[in-house]
Tab-separated table of C-alpha atoms and ligand atoms in Angstrom:
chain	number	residue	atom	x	y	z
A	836	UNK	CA	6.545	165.573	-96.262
A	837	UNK	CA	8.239	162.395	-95.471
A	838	UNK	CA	11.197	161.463	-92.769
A	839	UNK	CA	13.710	159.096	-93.732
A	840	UNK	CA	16.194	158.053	-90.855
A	841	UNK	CA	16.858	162.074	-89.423
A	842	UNK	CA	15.841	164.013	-92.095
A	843	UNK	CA	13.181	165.331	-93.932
A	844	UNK	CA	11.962	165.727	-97.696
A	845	UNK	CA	9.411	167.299	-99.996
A	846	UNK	CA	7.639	165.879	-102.372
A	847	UNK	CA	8.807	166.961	-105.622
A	848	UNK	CA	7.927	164.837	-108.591
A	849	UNK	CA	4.320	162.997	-108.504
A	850	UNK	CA	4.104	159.607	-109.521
A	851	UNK	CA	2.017	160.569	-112.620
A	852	UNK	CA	4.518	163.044	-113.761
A	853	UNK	CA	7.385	160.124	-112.928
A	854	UNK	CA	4.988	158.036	-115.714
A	855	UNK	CA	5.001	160.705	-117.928
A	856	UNK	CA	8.351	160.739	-118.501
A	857	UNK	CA	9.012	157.145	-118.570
A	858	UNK	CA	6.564	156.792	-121.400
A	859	UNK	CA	8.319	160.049	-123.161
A	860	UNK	CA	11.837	157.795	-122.620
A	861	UNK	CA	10.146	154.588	-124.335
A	862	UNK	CA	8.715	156.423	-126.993
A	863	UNK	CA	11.799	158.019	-128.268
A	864	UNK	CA	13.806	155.282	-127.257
A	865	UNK	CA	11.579	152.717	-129.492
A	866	UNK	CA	11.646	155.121	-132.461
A	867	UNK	CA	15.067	155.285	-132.918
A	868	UNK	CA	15.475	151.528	-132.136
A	869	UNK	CA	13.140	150.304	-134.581
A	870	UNK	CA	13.135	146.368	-134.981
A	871	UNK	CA	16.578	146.088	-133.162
A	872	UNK	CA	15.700	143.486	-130.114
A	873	UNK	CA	17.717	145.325	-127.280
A	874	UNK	CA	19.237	144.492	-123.994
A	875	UNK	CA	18.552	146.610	-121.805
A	876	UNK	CA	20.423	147.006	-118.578
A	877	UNK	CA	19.598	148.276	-115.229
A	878	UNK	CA	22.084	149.326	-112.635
A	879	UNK	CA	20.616	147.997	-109.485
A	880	UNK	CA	19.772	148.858	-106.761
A	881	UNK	CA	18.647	152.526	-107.886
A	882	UNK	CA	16.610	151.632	-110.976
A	883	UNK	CA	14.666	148.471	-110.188
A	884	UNK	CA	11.666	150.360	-110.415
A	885	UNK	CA	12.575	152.619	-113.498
A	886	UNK	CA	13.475	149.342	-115.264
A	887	UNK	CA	10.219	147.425	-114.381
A	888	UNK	CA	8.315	150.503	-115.740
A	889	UNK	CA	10.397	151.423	-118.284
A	890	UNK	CA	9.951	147.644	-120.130
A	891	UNK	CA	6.368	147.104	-119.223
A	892	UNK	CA	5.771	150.219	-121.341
A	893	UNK	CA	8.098	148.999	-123.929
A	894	UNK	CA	6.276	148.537	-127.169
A	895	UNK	CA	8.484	145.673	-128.823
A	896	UNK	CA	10.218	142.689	-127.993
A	897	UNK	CA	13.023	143.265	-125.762
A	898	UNK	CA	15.607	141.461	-122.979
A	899	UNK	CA	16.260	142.932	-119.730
A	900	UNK	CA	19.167	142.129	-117.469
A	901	UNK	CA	20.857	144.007	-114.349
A	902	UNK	CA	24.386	145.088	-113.375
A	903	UNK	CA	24.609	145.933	-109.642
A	904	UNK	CA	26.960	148.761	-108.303
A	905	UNK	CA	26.906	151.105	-105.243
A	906	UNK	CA	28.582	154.334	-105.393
A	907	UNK	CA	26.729	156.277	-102.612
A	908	UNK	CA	26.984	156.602	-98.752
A	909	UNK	CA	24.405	158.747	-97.263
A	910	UNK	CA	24.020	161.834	-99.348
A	911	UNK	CA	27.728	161.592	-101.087
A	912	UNK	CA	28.796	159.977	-104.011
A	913	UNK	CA	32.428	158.080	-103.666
A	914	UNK	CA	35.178	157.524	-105.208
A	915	UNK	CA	35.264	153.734	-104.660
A	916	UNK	CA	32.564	152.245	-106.911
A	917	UNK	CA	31.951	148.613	-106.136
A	918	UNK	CA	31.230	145.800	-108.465
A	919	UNK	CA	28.570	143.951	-107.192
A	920	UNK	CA	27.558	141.922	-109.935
A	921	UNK	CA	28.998	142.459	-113.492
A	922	UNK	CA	27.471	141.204	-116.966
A	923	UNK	CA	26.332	137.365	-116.546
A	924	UNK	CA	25.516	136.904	-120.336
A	925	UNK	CA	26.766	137.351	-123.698
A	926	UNK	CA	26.111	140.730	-125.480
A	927	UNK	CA	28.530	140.454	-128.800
A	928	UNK	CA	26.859	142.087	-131.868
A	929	UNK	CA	24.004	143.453	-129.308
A	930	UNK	CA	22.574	146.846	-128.990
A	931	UNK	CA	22.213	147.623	-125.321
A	932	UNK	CA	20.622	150.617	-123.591
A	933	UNK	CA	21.666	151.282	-119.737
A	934	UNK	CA	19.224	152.408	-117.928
A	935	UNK	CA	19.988	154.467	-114.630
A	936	UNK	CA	18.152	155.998	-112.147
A	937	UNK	CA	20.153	158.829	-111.734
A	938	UNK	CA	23.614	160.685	-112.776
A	939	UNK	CA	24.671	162.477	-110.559
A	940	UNK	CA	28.954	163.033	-110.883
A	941	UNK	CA	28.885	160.380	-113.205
A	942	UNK	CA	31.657	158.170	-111.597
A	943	UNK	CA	29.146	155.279	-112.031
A	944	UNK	CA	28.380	156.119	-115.600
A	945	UNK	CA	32.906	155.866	-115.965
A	946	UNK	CA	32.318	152.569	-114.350
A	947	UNK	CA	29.959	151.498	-116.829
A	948	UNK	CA	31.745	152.221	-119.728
A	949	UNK	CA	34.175	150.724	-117.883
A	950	UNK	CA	32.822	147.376	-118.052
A	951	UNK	CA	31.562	147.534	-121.422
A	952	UNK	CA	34.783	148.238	-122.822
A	953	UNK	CA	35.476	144.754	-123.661
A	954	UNK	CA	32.295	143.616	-124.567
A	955	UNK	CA	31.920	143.796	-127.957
A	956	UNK	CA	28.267	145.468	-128.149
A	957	UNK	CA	27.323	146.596	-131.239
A	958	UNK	CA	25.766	149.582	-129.723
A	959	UNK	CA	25.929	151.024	-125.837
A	960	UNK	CA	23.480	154.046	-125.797
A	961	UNK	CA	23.014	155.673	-121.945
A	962	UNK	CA	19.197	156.159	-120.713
A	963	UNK	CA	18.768	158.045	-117.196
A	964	UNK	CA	15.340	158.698	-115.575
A	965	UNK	CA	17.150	161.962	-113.886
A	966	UNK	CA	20.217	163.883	-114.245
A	967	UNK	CA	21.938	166.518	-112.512
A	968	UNK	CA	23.597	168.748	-114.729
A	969	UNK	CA	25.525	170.792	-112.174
A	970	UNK	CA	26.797	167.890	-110.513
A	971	UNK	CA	27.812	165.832	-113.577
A	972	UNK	CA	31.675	166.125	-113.658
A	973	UNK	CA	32.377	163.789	-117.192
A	974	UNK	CA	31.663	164.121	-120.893
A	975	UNK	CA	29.913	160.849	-121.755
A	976	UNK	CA	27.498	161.707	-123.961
A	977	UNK	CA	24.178	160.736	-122.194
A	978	UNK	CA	21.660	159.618	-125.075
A	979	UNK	CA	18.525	160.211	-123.361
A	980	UNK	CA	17.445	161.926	-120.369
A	981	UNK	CA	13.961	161.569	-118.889
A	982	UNK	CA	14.340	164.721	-116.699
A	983	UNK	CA	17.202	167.301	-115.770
A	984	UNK	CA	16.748	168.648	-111.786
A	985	UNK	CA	18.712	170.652	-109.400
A	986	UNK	CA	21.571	169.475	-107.243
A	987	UNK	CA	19.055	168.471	-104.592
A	988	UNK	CA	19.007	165.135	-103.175
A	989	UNK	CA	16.262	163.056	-104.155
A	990	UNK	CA	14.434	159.956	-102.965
A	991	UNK	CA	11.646	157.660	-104.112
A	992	UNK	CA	10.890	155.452	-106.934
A	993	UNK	CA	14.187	153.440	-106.495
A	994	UNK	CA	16.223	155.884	-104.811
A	995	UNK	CA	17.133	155.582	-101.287
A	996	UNK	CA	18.550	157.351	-98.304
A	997	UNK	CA	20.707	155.098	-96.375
A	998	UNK	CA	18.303	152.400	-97.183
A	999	UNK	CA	15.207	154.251	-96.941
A	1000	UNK	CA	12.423	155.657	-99.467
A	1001	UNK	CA	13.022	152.861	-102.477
A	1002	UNK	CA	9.651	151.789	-102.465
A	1003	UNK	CA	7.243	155.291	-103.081
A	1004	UNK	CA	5.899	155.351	-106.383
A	1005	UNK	CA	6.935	159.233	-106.803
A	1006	UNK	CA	9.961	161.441	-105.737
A	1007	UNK	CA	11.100	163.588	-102.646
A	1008	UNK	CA	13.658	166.339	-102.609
A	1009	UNK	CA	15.364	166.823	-99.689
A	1010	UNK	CA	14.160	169.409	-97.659
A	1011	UNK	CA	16.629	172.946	-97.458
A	1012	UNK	CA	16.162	173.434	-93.818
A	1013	UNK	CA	15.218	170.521	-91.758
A	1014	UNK	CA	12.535	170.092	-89.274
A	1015	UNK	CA	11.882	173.649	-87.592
A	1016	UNK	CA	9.358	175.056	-84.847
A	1017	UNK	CA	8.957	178.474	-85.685
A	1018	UNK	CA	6.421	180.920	-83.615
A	1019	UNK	CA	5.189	184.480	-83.519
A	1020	UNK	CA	5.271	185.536	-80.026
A	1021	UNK	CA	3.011	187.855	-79.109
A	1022	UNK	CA	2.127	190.143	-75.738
A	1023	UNK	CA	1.030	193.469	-74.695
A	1024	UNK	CA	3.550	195.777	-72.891
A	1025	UNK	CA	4.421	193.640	-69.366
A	1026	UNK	CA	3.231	190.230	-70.388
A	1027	UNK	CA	6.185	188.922	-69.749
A	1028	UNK	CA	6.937	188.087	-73.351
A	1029	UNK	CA	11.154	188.958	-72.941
A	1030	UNK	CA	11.215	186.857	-69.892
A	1031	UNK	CA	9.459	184.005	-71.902
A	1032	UNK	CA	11.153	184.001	-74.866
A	1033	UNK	CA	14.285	183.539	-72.927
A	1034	UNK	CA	13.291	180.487	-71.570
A	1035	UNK	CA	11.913	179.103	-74.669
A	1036	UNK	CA	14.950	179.801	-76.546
A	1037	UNK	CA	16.771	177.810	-74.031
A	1038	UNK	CA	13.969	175.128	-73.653
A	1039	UNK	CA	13.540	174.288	-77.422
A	1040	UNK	CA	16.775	175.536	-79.026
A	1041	UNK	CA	15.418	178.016	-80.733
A	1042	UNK	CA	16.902	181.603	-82.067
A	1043	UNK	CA	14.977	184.662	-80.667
A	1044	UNK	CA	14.534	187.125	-83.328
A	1045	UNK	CA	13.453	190.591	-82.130
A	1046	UNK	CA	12.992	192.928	-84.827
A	1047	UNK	CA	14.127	195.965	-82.595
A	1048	UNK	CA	17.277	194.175	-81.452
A	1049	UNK	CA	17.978	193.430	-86.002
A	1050	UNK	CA	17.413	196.875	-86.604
A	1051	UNK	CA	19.748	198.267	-83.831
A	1052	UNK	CA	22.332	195.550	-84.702
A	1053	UNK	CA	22.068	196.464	-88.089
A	1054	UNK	CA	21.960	200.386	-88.137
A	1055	UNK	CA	25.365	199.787	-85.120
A	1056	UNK	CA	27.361	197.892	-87.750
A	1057	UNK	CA	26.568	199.928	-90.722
A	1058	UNK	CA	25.444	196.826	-92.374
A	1059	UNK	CA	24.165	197.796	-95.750
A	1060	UNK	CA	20.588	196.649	-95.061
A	1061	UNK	CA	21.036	198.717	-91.819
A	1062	UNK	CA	22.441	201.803	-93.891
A	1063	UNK	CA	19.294	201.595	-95.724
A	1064	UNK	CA	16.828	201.454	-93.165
A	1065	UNK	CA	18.485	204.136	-91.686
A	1066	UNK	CA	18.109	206.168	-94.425
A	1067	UNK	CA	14.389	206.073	-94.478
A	1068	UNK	CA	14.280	206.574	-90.332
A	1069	UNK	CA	16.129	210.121	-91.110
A	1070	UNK	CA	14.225	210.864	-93.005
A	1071	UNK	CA	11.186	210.129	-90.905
A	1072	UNK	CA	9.607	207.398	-93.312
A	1073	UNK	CA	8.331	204.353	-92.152
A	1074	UNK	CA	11.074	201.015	-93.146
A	1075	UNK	CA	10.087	199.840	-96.358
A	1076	UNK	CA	8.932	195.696	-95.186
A	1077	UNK	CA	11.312	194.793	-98.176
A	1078	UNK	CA	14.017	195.830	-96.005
A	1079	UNK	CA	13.119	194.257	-92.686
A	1080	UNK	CA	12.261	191.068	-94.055
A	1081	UNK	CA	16.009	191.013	-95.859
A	1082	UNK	CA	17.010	191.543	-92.449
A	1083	UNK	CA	15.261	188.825	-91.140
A	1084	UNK	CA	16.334	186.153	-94.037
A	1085	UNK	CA	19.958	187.574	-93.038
A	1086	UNK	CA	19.096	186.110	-89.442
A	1087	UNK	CA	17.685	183.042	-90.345
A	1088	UNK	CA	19.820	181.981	-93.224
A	1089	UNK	CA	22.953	182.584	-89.812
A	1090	UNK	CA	20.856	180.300	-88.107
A	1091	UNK	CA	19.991	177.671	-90.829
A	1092	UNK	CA	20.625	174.900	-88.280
A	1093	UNK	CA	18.478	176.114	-85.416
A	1094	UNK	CA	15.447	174.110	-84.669
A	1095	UNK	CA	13.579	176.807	-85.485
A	1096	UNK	CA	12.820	180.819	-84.429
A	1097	UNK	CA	11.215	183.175	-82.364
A	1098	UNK	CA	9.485	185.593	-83.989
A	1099	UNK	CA	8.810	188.725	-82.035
A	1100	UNK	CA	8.290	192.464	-82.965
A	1101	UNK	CA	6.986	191.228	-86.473
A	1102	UNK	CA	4.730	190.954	-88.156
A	1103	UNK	CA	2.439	193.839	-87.236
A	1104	UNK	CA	0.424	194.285	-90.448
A	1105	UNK	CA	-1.021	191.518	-92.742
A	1106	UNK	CA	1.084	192.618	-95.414
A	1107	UNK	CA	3.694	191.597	-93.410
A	1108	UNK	CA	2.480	188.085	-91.785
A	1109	UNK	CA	1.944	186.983	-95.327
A	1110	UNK	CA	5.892	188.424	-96.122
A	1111	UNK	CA	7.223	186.069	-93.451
A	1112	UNK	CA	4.754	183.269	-94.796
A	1113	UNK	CA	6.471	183.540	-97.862
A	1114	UNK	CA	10.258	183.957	-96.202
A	1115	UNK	CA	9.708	180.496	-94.463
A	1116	UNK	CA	8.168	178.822	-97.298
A	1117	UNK	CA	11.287	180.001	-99.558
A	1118	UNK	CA	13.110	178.045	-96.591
A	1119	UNK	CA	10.634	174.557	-97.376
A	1120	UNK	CA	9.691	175.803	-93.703
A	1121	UNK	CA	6.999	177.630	-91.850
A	1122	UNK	CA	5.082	179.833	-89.217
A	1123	UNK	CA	3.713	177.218	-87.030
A	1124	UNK	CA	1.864	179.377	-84.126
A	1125	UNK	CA	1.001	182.661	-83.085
A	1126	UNK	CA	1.174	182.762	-78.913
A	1127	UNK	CA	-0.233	185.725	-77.642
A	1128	UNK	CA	0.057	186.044	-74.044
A	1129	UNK	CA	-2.908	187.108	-72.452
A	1130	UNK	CA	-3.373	189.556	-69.610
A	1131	UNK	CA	-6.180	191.492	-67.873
A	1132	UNK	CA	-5.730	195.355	-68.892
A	1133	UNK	CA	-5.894	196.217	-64.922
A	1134	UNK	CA	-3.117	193.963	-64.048
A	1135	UNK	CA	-0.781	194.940	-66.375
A	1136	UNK	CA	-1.222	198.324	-65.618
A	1137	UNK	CA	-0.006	197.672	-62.176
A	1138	UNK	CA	2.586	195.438	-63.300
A	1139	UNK	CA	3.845	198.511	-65.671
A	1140	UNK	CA	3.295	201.058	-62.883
A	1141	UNK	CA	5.415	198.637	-60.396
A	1142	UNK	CA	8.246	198.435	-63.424
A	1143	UNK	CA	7.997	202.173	-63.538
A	1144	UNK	CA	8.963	202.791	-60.147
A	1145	UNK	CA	12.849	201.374	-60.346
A	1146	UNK	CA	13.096	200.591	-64.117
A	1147	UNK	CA	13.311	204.699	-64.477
A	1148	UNK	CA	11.015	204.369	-67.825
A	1149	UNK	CA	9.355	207.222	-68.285
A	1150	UNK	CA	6.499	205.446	-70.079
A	1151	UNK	CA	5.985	202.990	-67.307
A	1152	UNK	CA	5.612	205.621	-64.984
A	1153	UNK	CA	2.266	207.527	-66.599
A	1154	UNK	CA	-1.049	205.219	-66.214
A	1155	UNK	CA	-2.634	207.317	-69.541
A	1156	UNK	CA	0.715	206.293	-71.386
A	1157	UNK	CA	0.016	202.714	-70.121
A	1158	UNK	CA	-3.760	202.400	-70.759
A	1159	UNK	CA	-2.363	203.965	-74.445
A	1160	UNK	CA	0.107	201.364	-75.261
A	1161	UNK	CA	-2.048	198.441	-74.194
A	1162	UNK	CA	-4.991	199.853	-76.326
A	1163	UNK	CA	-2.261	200.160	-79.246
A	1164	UNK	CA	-1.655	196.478	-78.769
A	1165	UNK	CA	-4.736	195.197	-79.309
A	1166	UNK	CA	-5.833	197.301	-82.212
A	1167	UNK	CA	-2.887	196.024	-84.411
A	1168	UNK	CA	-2.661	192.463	-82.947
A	1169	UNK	CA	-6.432	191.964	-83.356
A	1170	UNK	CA	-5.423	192.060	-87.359
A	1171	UNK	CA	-2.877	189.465	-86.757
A	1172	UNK	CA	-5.441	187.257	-84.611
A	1173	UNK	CA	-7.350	186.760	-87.651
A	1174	UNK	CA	-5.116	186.320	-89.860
A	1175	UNK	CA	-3.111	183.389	-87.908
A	1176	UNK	CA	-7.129	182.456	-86.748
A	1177	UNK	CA	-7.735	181.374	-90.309
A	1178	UNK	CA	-5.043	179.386	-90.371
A	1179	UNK	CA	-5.608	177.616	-87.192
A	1180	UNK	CA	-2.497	178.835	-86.114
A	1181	UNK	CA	-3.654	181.117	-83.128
A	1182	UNK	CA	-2.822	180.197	-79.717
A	1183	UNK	CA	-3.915	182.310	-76.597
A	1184	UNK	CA	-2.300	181.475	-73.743
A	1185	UNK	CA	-2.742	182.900	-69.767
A	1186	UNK	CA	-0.207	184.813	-68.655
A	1187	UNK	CA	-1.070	185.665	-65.253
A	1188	UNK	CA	0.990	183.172	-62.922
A	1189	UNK	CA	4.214	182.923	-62.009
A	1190	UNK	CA	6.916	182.375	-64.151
A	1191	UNK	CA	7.384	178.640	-64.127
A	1192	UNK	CA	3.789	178.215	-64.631
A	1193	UNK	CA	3.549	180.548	-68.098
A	1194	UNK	CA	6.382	178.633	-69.552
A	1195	UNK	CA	4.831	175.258	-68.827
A	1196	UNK	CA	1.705	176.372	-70.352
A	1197	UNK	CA	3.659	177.526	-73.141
A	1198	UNK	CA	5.488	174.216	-73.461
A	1199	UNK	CA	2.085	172.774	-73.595
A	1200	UNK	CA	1.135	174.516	-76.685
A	1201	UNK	CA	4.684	174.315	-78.499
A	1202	UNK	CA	4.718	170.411	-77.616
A	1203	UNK	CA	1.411	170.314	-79.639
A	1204	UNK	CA	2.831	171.667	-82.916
B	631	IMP	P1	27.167	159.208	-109.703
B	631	IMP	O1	28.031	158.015	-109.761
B	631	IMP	O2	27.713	160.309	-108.826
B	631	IMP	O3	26.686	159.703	-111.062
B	631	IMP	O4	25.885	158.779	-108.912
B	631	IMP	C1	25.029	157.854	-109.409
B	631	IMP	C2	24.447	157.002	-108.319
B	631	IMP	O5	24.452	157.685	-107.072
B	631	IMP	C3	23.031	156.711	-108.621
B	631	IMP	O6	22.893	155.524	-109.329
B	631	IMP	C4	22.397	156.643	-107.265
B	631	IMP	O7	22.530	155.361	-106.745
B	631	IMP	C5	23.217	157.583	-106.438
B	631	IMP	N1	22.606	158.940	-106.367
B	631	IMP	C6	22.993	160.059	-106.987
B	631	IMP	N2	22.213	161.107	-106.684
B	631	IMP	C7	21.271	160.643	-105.848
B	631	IMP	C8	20.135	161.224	-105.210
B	631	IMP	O8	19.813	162.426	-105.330
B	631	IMP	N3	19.393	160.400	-104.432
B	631	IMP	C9	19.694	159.087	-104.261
B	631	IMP	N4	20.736	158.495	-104.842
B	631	IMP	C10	21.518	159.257	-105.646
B	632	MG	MG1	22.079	153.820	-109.272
């Protein structure tokens, strides 16, 4: 992954793959060109590098020459195309190939033919390294494309970002959700983990995501994920993990500009840690930690027994119940422990302190990821 200025791409195309299809554009290009000497013209600033590539490859004697426009700002093409510098030389009676970088809309291509409308070229064939097919707005025929991609922003190998990300030899795609923090939160019954994830939410800007509180949202409005879920609850079957994780990409995709998410009722089973590895990856994103706050059984029994005597919970008032739930805890987190373990994504933290002193060893972890 790369930054460029604030944000962050993927790599997408290697630079062998980028060679690949350079040499596939030369090869067909030279076939059907034969013995014809060509001009061929690159649209600076974008494909300096395809053109350098693109000639060195080229099997037969050829000129090269440049025409510099600029169409983009930041990530948007616009209207206003600028003339930079136009054709310096005389190309009556010649057969020239442009060769771009990229089409995106095509309002640079219109500017092309634009300036080529007087010339008197014998032939004007179009050559792009990339093309976007759902962006591209106009009907010049494009002669040859090297490769068609998404609507995805790209950088590398000429193209730029405000400036940035010319120079590597192969290609990023911007990245669908930027930069995100995302942990599993985990405690047994009176850890403190509500009280925590309160302040971390506030601390790091991130969206707490309790499974219980999706599910009662859900099943309250009569969502149609929640209708379903409900349907296997009356039924007294467990919630298929199909459905919960829909639920949670519902969450996340509300919160696509959140620096990142609290993860907390889920996963419980492997199944289900490798789910949400695979719902954050489908987001270019992913689980960065497990936190399990950590607590001697004895004191939170007596922190639950405290609780039980105003909270009015019937299962903080029983110490069996209590010894129970904790034991519950750590026979399906152990699971989890291992599997975030392997991944050197396990963090145990102390949570015996006061409040202000959990968080800051919290902090201490999340400013580490
Ligand atoms: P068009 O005029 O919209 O076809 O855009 C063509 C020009 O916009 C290219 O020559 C690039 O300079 C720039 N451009 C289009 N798409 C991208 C991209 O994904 N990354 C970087 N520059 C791009
Ligand atoms: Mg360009």
């Amino acid at each position: 992954m790369i930054k460029l200025h604030d944000l962050y791409f993927k790599p997408f195309i290697s630079e062998q793959e980028v060679d690949d299809i350079v040499q596939k554009m030369v090869d067909e290009i030279a076939a059907d060109l034969g013995d014809v000497v060509p001009v061929f013209v690159g649209i600076l600033n974008g494909s300096f590098m395809f053109t350098s590539d693109f000639v060195k490859k080229y099997p037969k004697p050829c000129e090269v020459t440049f025409i510099k426009l600029a169409s983009y700002e930041g990530l948007k093409s616009t209207e206003d195309i600028q003339r930079l510098i136009g054709i310096t030389q005389d190309l009556t009676g010649r057969t020239v190939v442009i060769l771009e970088d990229i089409i995106d809309s095509g309002k640079t291509l219109a500017e092309v033919y634009r300036i080529f409308k007087n010339e008197k070229v014998k032939e004007l064939k179009i050559a792009t390294l990339f093309f976007k097919p759902e962006a591209y707005k106009k009907d010049f025929k494009l002669h040859y494309v090297g490769r068609e991609i998404p609507n995805k922003f790209i950088v590398g190998y000429g193209l730029d970002y405000d400036g940035l990300g010319r120079e590597y030899p192969e290609v990023f795609q911007l990245k669908t959700t930027q930069h995100m923090t995302n942990i599993v939160l985990f405690g047994p019954p009176g850890a403190g983990k509500g009280t925590q994830a309160n302040f971390l939410k506030e601390k790091y800007n991130l969206v707490h995501i309790s499974t219980g509180d999706v599910f009662r949202f859900n099943i309250k409005n009569e969502t149609a994920l929640g209708m379903l879920a409900k349907s296997y609850m009356d039924k007294g079957d467990l919630v298929p993990d199909k459905v919960t994780i829909d639920m949670l990409n519902a969450e996340v995709e509300k919160n696509a500009d959140a620096n990142g998410f609290i993860f907390d009722g889920f996963p419980r089973t492997n199944a289900q840690a490798e789910s949400l590895d695979n719902l954050m990856n489908s987001k270019d994103s992913q689980i960065n930690a497990m936190i399990a706050l950590e607590v001697d059984d004895e004191i939170l029994v007596q922190r639950l027994l405290e609780r039980g005597k105003t909270s009015g919970r019937p299962d903080d008032a029983d110490e069996g119940i209590i010894r129970n739930r904790i034991k519950e805890y750590y026979d399906k987190t152990a699971i989890l422990k291992d599997y975030y373990s392997a991944q050197g994504k396990y963090y145990g933290v102390d949570g015996v302190g006061s409040i202000e002193e959990i968080t800051q060893r919290l902090s201490g972890v999340i400013d580490t990821l």
